[in-house]
mmCIF file of C-alpha atoms and ligand atoms in Angstrom:
data_model
loop_
_atom_site.group_PDB
_atom_site.id
_atom_site.type_symbol
_atom_site.label_atom_id
_atom_site.label_comp_id
_atom_site.label_asym_id
_atom_site.label_seq_id
_atom_site.Cartn_x
_atom_site.Cartn_y
_atom_site.Cartn_z
ATOM 1 C CA UNK A 2 113.286 169.678 73.956
ATOM 2 C CA UNK A 3 115.493 167.013 70.737
ATOM 3 C CA UNK A 4 115.122 167.813 67.279
ATOM 4 C CA UNK A 5 113.278 164.488 67.096
ATOM 5 C CA UNK A 6 110.275 164.675 70.049
ATOM 6 C CA UNK A 7 109.695 169.221 68.154
ATOM 7 C CA UNK A 8 109.434 167.531 65.136
ATOM 8 C CA UNK A 9 106.703 164.378 66.098
ATOM 9 C CA UNK A 10 105.315 167.640 68.156
ATOM 10 C CA UNK A 11 104.851 169.473 65.154
ATOM 11 C CA UNK A 12 103.372 166.817 62.893
ATOM 12 C CA UNK A 13 101.060 166.380 66.307
ATOM 13 C CA UNK A 14 99.764 170.172 66.502
ATOM 14 C CA UNK A 15 99.499 172.787 63.522
ATOM 15 C CA UNK A 16 102.580 175.184 64.107
ATOM 16 C CA UNK A 17 100.998 177.580 61.507
ATOM 17 C CA UNK A 18 97.362 177.846 64.214
ATOM 18 C CA UNK A 19 99.701 176.238 67.252
ATOM 19 C CA UNK A 20 96.242 173.947 67.398
ATOM 20 C CA UNK A 21 94.915 170.758 66.601
ATOM 21 C CA UNK A 22 91.655 168.983 65.685
ATOM 22 C CA UNK A 23 93.106 164.534 66.419
ATOM 23 C CA UNK A 24 90.136 162.058 65.810
ATOM 24 C CA UNK A 25 89.786 160.081 68.873
ATOM 25 C CA UNK A 26 89.081 156.175 67.551
ATOM 26 C CA UNK A 27 90.664 153.935 70.428
ATOM 27 C CA UNK A 28 86.879 153.278 72.296
ATOM 28 C CA UNK A 29 87.440 149.770 71.158
ATOM 29 C CA UNK A 30 90.269 149.074 73.704
ATOM 30 C CA UNK A 31 88.182 148.618 76.424
ATOM 31 C CA UNK A 32 84.464 149.037 74.818
ATOM 32 C CA UNK A 33 85.128 145.910 71.566
ATOM 33 C CA UNK A 34 82.986 147.042 68.912
ATOM 34 C CA UNK A 35 81.490 150.705 69.802
ATOM 35 C CA UNK A 36 78.984 152.168 67.563
ATOM 36 C CA UNK A 37 80.084 153.879 64.587
ATOM 37 C CA UNK A 38 83.436 152.054 64.665
ATOM 38 C CA UNK A 39 81.973 148.158 64.010
ATOM 39 C CA UNK A 40 83.983 148.371 60.573
ATOM 40 C CA UNK A 41 86.799 150.644 60.935
ATOM 41 C CA UNK A 42 87.560 150.639 57.966
ATOM 42 C CA UNK A 43 84.845 152.078 56.290
ATOM 43 C CA UNK A 44 84.938 155.033 59.165
ATOM 44 C CA UNK A 45 88.045 156.090 59.190
ATOM 45 C CA UNK A 46 89.082 156.170 55.225
ATOM 46 C CA UNK A 47 86.791 159.453 54.471
ATOM 47 C CA UNK A 48 87.592 161.222 57.700
ATOM 48 C CA UNK A 49 91.456 160.810 57.620
ATOM 49 C CA UNK A 50 92.400 163.539 55.076
ATOM 50 C CA UNK A 51 90.016 166.145 58.515
ATOM 51 C CA UNK A 52 91.906 165.187 61.199
ATOM 52 C CA UNK A 53 95.732 166.662 62.212
ATOM 53 C CA UNK A 54 96.028 163.336 63.703
ATOM 54 C CA UNK A 55 94.735 159.648 64.681
ATOM 55 C CA UNK A 56 94.353 157.967 68.225
ATOM 56 C CA UNK A 57 93.811 154.656 68.074
ATOM 57 C CA UNK A 58 95.703 151.375 69.140
ATOM 58 C CA UNK A 59 98.226 148.781 67.165
ATOM 59 C CA UNK A 60 95.503 146.977 66.496
ATOM 60 C CA UNK A 61 93.220 148.977 65.042
ATOM 61 C CA UNK A 62 96.235 150.003 63.328
ATOM 62 C CA UNK A 63 97.099 147.700 62.109
ATOM 63 C CA UNK A 64 94.083 146.199 60.207
ATOM 64 C CA UNK A 65 92.023 150.021 59.106
ATOM 65 C CA UNK A 66 94.614 151.805 58.605
ATOM 66 C CA UNK A 67 96.173 152.614 55.151
ATOM 67 C CA UNK A 68 99.934 152.685 55.392
ATOM 68 C CA UNK A 69 99.897 155.341 52.118
ATOM 69 C CA UNK A 70 98.402 157.421 54.416
ATOM 70 C CA UNK A 71 100.365 159.890 55.759
ATOM 71 C CA UNK A 72 98.827 161.073 59.163
ATOM 72 C CA UNK A 73 100.736 161.227 62.471
ATOM 73 C CA UNK A 74 99.745 158.469 64.503
ATOM 74 C CA UNK A 75 99.215 158.385 68.689
ATOM 75 C CA UNK A 76 99.031 155.387 69.986
ATOM 76 C CA UNK A 77 97.136 154.249 72.780
ATOM 77 C CA UNK A 78 100.082 152.245 74.954
ATOM 78 C CA UNK A 79 97.076 150.999 78.119
ATOM 79 C CA UNK A 80 94.646 149.095 78.411
ATOM 80 C CA UNK A 81 93.614 145.339 80.182
ATOM 81 C CA UNK A 82 90.484 146.134 80.981
ATOM 82 C CA UNK A 83 87.072 145.436 79.484
ATOM 83 C CA UNK A 84 84.082 147.965 80.157
ATOM 84 C CA UNK A 85 81.834 144.530 82.061
ATOM 85 C CA UNK A 86 84.915 144.692 84.685
ATOM 86 C CA UNK A 87 84.254 146.821 88.038
ATOM 87 C CA UNK A 88 86.777 149.482 88.324
ATOM 88 C CA UNK A 89 88.378 150.893 84.818
ATOM 89 C CA UNK A 90 91.051 151.979 86.303
ATOM 90 C CA UNK A 91 93.346 149.294 86.793
ATOM 91 C CA UNK A 92 95.469 149.457 83.594
ATOM 92 C CA UNK A 93 98.865 148.884 82.980
ATOM 93 C CA UNK A 94 101.049 149.243 79.304
ATOM 94 C CA UNK A 95 99.896 147.331 77.015
ATOM 95 C CA UNK A 96 102.810 147.474 73.334
ATOM 96 C CA UNK A 97 106.857 147.907 74.378
ATOM 97 C CA UNK A 98 108.040 151.445 72.839
ATOM 98 C CA UNK A 99 109.853 149.039 70.521
ATOM 99 C CA UNK A 100 106.842 148.071 68.372
ATOM 100 C CA UNK A 101 105.321 151.917 68.502
ATOM 101 C CA UNK A 102 108.416 152.946 67.172
ATOM 102 C CA UNK A 103 108.606 149.666 64.436
ATOM 103 C CA UNK A 104 104.663 151.226 63.363
ATOM 104 C CA UNK A 105 105.977 155.083 63.037
ATOM 105 C CA UNK A 106 103.769 156.659 65.487
ATOM 106 C CA UNK A 107 104.356 160.349 66.040
ATOM 107 C CA UNK A 108 102.894 159.920 70.012
ATOM 108 C CA UNK A 109 101.969 157.723 72.628
ATOM 109 C CA UNK A 110 98.444 158.098 74.598
ATOM 110 C CA UNK A 111 98.013 156.314 77.725
ATOM 111 C CA UNK A 112 95.465 156.756 80.689
ATOM 112 C CA UNK A 113 95.507 158.124 84.625
ATOM 113 C CA UNK A 114 93.254 157.196 87.136
ATOM 114 C CA UNK A 115 93.583 160.138 89.406
ATOM 115 C CA UNK A 116 91.785 159.359 92.414
ATOM 116 C CA UNK A 117 90.829 156.321 91.514
ATOM 117 C CA UNK A 118 91.445 152.974 92.893
ATOM 118 C CA UNK A 119 95.034 151.892 90.640
ATOM 119 C CA UNK A 120 96.099 155.371 90.855
ATOM 120 C CA UNK A 121 99.672 155.108 92.430
ATOM 121 C CA UNK A 122 99.962 152.192 89.226
ATOM 122 C CA UNK A 123 98.192 154.618 86.671
ATOM 123 C CA UNK A 124 100.626 157.618 87.395
ATOM 124 C CA UNK A 125 103.882 154.875 87.750
ATOM 125 C CA UNK A 126 102.819 153.460 83.619
ATOM 126 C CA UNK A 127 102.430 157.529 83.127
ATOM 127 C CA UNK A 128 106.052 157.976 84.340
ATOM 128 C CA UNK A 129 107.768 154.547 82.941
ATOM 129 C CA UNK A 130 105.799 155.913 79.730
ATOM 130 C CA UNK A 131 107.633 158.626 79.860
ATOM 131 C CA UNK A 132 110.760 157.797 80.693
ATOM 132 C CA UNK A 133 110.760 155.262 77.692
ATOM 133 C CA UNK A 134 108.946 157.894 75.019
ATOM 134 C CA UNK A 135 112.443 160.897 76.278
ATOM 135 C CA UNK A 136 114.632 157.591 75.130
ATOM 136 C CA UNK A 137 112.830 157.910 71.690
ATOM 137 C CA UNK A 138 112.065 161.602 71.003
ATOM 138 C CA UNK A 139 107.966 160.652 70.918
ATOM 139 C CA UNK A 140 106.039 162.498 72.152
ATOM 140 C CA UNK A 141 103.428 161.675 75.322
ATOM 141 C CA UNK A 142 99.736 162.093 75.551
ATOM 142 C CA UNK A 143 98.497 161.913 79.213
ATOM 143 C CA UNK A 144 94.795 160.936 79.428
ATOM 144 C CA UNK A 145 92.583 161.829 82.955
ATOM 145 C CA UNK A 146 90.686 159.087 82.904
ATOM 146 C CA UNK A 147 87.652 159.962 85.504
ATOM 147 C CA UNK A 148 86.349 157.310 87.305
ATOM 148 C CA UNK A 149 82.659 156.969 87.925
ATOM 149 C CA UNK A 150 83.415 157.844 91.806
ATOM 150 C CA UNK A 151 85.089 161.501 90.807
ATOM 151 C CA UNK A 152 83.220 164.921 89.711
ATOM 152 C CA UNK A 153 84.452 166.264 86.846
ATOM 153 C CA UNK A 154 84.891 170.205 87.692
ATOM 154 C CA UNK A 155 87.635 173.087 87.667
ATOM 155 C CA UNK A 156 89.241 171.510 91.018
ATOM 156 C CA UNK A 157 89.424 167.479 90.460
ATOM 157 C CA UNK A 158 90.290 168.010 86.543
ATOM 158 C CA UNK A 159 93.367 170.750 87.438
ATOM 159 C CA UNK A 160 94.766 168.446 90.150
ATOM 160 C CA UNK A 161 95.375 165.407 87.012
ATOM 161 C CA UNK A 162 96.454 167.292 84.479
ATOM 162 C CA UNK A 163 98.513 169.034 86.317
ATOM 163 C CA UNK A 164 99.533 165.755 88.158
ATOM 164 C CA UNK A 165 100.344 164.327 84.382
ATOM 165 C CA UNK A 166 102.035 167.283 83.182
ATOM 166 C CA UNK A 167 104.623 166.923 86.341
ATOM 167 C CA UNK A 168 105.154 163.924 85.473
ATOM 168 C CA UNK A 169 106.366 164.464 82.204
ATOM 169 C CA UNK A 170 103.551 164.244 79.297
ATOM 170 C CA UNK A 171 103.432 166.860 76.503
ATOM 171 C CA UNK A 172 100.669 167.497 75.585
ATOM 172 C CA UNK A 173 97.143 166.033 78.622
ATOM 173 C CA UNK A 174 93.916 164.893 78.003
ATOM 174 C CA UNK A 175 90.518 166.239 79.411
ATOM 175 C CA UNK A 176 86.981 166.877 79.618
ATOM 176 C CA UNK A 177 86.038 170.348 79.043
ATOM 177 C CA UNK A 178 84.415 171.630 82.720
ATOM 178 C CA UNK A 179 83.265 175.203 84.393
ATOM 179 C CA UNK A 180 86.253 177.273 84.335
ATOM 180 C CA UNK A 181 87.616 175.729 82.017
ATOM 181 C CA UNK A 182 90.668 178.029 81.725
ATOM 182 C CA UNK A 183 91.422 177.517 85.121
ATOM 183 C CA UNK A 184 92.313 173.874 84.165
ATOM 184 C CA UNK A 185 94.790 175.293 81.857
ATOM 185 C CA UNK A 186 96.000 177.663 83.161
ATOM 186 C CA UNK A 187 97.422 175.693 85.731
ATOM 187 C CA UNK A 188 98.530 172.782 83.221
ATOM 188 C CA UNK A 189 102.277 174.154 81.885
ATOM 189 C CA UNK A 190 101.379 172.407 78.412
ATOM 190 C CA UNK A 191 99.305 171.418 76.044
ATOM 191 C CA UNK A 192 95.411 170.200 77.085
ATOM 192 C CA UNK A 193 93.598 169.438 74.366
ATOM 193 C CA UNK A 194 89.336 167.869 75.078
ATOM 194 C CA UNK A 195 87.433 164.902 74.741
ATOM 195 C CA UNK A 196 84.210 165.250 73.110
ATOM 196 C CA UNK A 197 82.542 162.686 75.951
ATOM 197 C CA UNK A 198 79.147 160.947 74.799
ATOM 198 C CA UNK A 199 77.217 161.926 71.548
ATOM 199 C CA UNK A 200 75.539 165.143 71.472
ATOM 200 C CA UNK A 201 73.358 167.100 69.504
ATOM 201 C CA UNK A 202 75.769 168.120 66.751
ATOM 202 C CA UNK A 203 75.584 172.111 68.026
ATOM 203 C CA UNK A 204 76.383 171.306 71.126
ATOM 204 C CA UNK A 205 79.412 169.209 70.660
ATOM 205 C CA UNK A 206 80.645 172.460 68.398
ATOM 206 C CA UNK A 207 79.628 174.200 71.402
ATOM 207 C CA UNK A 208 82.491 172.289 73.693
ATOM 208 C CA UNK A 209 84.463 172.500 71.013
ATOM 209 C CA UNK A 210 83.890 176.427 71.184
ATOM 210 C CA UNK A 211 83.699 176.998 74.764
ATOM 211 C CA UNK A 212 87.132 175.027 74.836
ATOM 212 C CA UNK A 213 89.009 176.863 72.595
ATOM 213 C CA UNK A 214 87.891 179.791 73.275
ATOM 214 C CA UNK A 215 88.649 178.824 77.192
ATOM 215 C CA UNK A 216 92.607 178.032 75.824
ATOM 216 C CA UNK A 217 92.356 174.834 74.836
ATOM 217 C CA UNK A 218 95.532 173.295 72.326
ATOM 218 C CA UNK A 219 92.558 171.407 70.507
ATOM 219 C CA UNK A 220 90.436 168.223 70.569
ATOM 220 C CA UNK A 221 91.265 165.070 70.639
ATOM 221 C CA UNK A 222 87.314 164.300 69.490
ATOM 222 C CA UNK A 223 85.320 160.465 68.648
ATOM 223 C CA UNK A 224 81.521 159.838 69.248
ATOM 224 C CA UNK A 225 80.581 163.287 68.257
ATOM 225 C CA UNK A 226 82.218 163.082 64.692
ATOM 226 C CA UNK A 227 82.426 159.910 63.754
ATOM 227 C CA UNK A 228 78.716 158.766 65.269
ATOM 228 C CA UNK A 229 77.864 162.167 63.921
ATOM 229 C CA UNK A 230 74.659 161.986 61.459
ATOM 230 C CA UNK A 231 77.120 163.587 58.827
ATOM 231 C CA UNK A 232 80.415 162.688 60.082
ATOM 232 C CA UNK A 233 82.790 164.883 57.334
ATOM 233 C CA UNK A 234 80.783 167.470 57.313
ATOM 234 C CA UNK A 235 80.952 167.281 61.123
ATOM 235 C CA UNK A 236 84.774 166.676 61.303
ATOM 236 C CA UNK A 237 85.426 169.645 58.415
ATOM 237 C CA UNK A 238 82.986 171.798 61.082
ATOM 238 C CA UNK A 239 84.450 171.297 64.501
ATOM 239 C CA UNK A 240 88.141 172.377 61.863
ATOM 240 C CA UNK A 241 87.269 175.471 61.190
ATOM 241 C CA UNK A 242 86.413 176.113 64.743
ATOM 242 C CA UNK A 243 89.587 174.882 66.154
ATOM 243 C CA UNK A 244 91.647 176.415 62.966
ATOM 244 C CA UNK A 245 89.767 179.110 61.557
ATOM 245 C CA UNK A 246 88.379 181.400 65.378
ATOM 246 C CA UNK A 247 84.741 179.989 63.324
ATOM 247 C CA UNK A 248 81.986 181.077 65.944
ATOM 248 C CA UNK A 249 78.833 178.808 67.019
ATOM 249 C CA UNK A 250 76.471 179.273 64.114
ATOM 250 C CA UNK A 251 79.037 179.088 61.648
ATOM 251 C CA UNK A 252 80.050 176.487 61.948
ATOM 252 C CA UNK A 253 77.092 175.101 62.474
ATOM 253 C CA UNK A 254 75.818 176.125 59.157
ATOM 254 C CA UNK A 255 78.738 174.853 57.640
ATOM 255 C CA UNK A 256 77.584 171.815 59.173
ATOM 256 C CA UNK A 257 73.999 171.559 57.568
ATOM 257 C CA UNK A 258 75.069 172.944 54.081
ATOM 258 C CA UNK A 259 77.621 170.201 53.745
ATOM 259 C CA UNK A 260 74.647 167.479 55.259
ATOM 260 C CA UNK A 261 72.401 168.678 52.543
ATOM 261 C CA UNK A 262 74.773 168.914 49.505
ATOM 262 C CA UNK A 263 75.926 165.530 50.810
ATOM 263 C CA UNK A 264 72.557 164.314 50.315
ATOM 264 C CA UNK A 265 72.048 165.048 46.611
HETATM 265 C C1 5RP B 324 89.515 157.542 75.989
HETATM 266 C C2 5RP B 324 89.404 158.053 75.429
HETATM 267 C C3 5RP B 324 89.188 158.592 74.310
HETATM 268 O O1 5RP B 324 89.869 158.807 73.135
HETATM 269 C C4 5RP B 324 88.338 159.501 73.951
HETATM 270 O O2 5RP B 324 87.901 159.459 75.616
HETATM 271 C C5 5RP B 324 87.752 159.410 73.666
HETATM 272 O O3 5RP B 324 86.928 160.445 73.166
HETATM 273 P P1 5RP B 324 85.391 161.001 73.337
HETATM 274 O O4 5RP B 324 84.959 160.868 74.222
HETATM 275 O O5 5RP B 324 85.416 162.208 72.148
HETATM 276 O O6 5RP B 324 84.564 159.444 72.554
HETATM 277 O O7 5RP B 324 90.977 157.943 75.482
HETATM 278 O O8 5RP B 324 90.055 156.637 77.902
#
């Protein structure tokens, strides 16, 4: 691995703990003005100091993030579809590597849809992006998007993660599932989990805890942070789990106490 790639990887995944709390706010690329992200800058400003890395689109980066903030960027590079389409898997590459470099990103992210109609196209998108990123020393995060027809179980997610890693992704983002250790143990690169739809705060903390204790390198969480009743206390509680090995109860206690103080 060359110096630039290693350096970028160490900006994304904290070398002291070997873990990452990535904040995902790229939802607008196919969902439009997602609840909690209508005014992206207002949502992001208080959260950025507690995120190790920020995952978002180029439009969001340019319009909502102060370039003085020294936060590593994971730029979403795939899209071309919307929630009103029948099949979300028909994605292409939407940003050039030249523009990603101009934006000084640490990593680039792209979704693959294993088992969906456009599986072939999205896997070739990933391979192409990896070739370009390798030339420039940029980290590639593959997102294993799951079509409606697929089951989020260890068998399917292991298949999708392993294929992404075999194609050369440096990090894979997937969903938590039963027997999650099977997914991690058969994937040769770090695995981070998405949070998924908003659930109760304690349940989201348990999800993060279960994933970390079964081998995840971190979380790439969005809605369960920015749609929380108290986003900053929530991201701080997630950090305790990811970086400090806090239990679910300890993290939930922290969330509640910070939330209470905030209201005073
Ligand atoms: C969509 C993504 C999103 O970034 C991710 O799923 C968002 O995280 P969360 O599920 O925690 O809101 O990659 O393909």
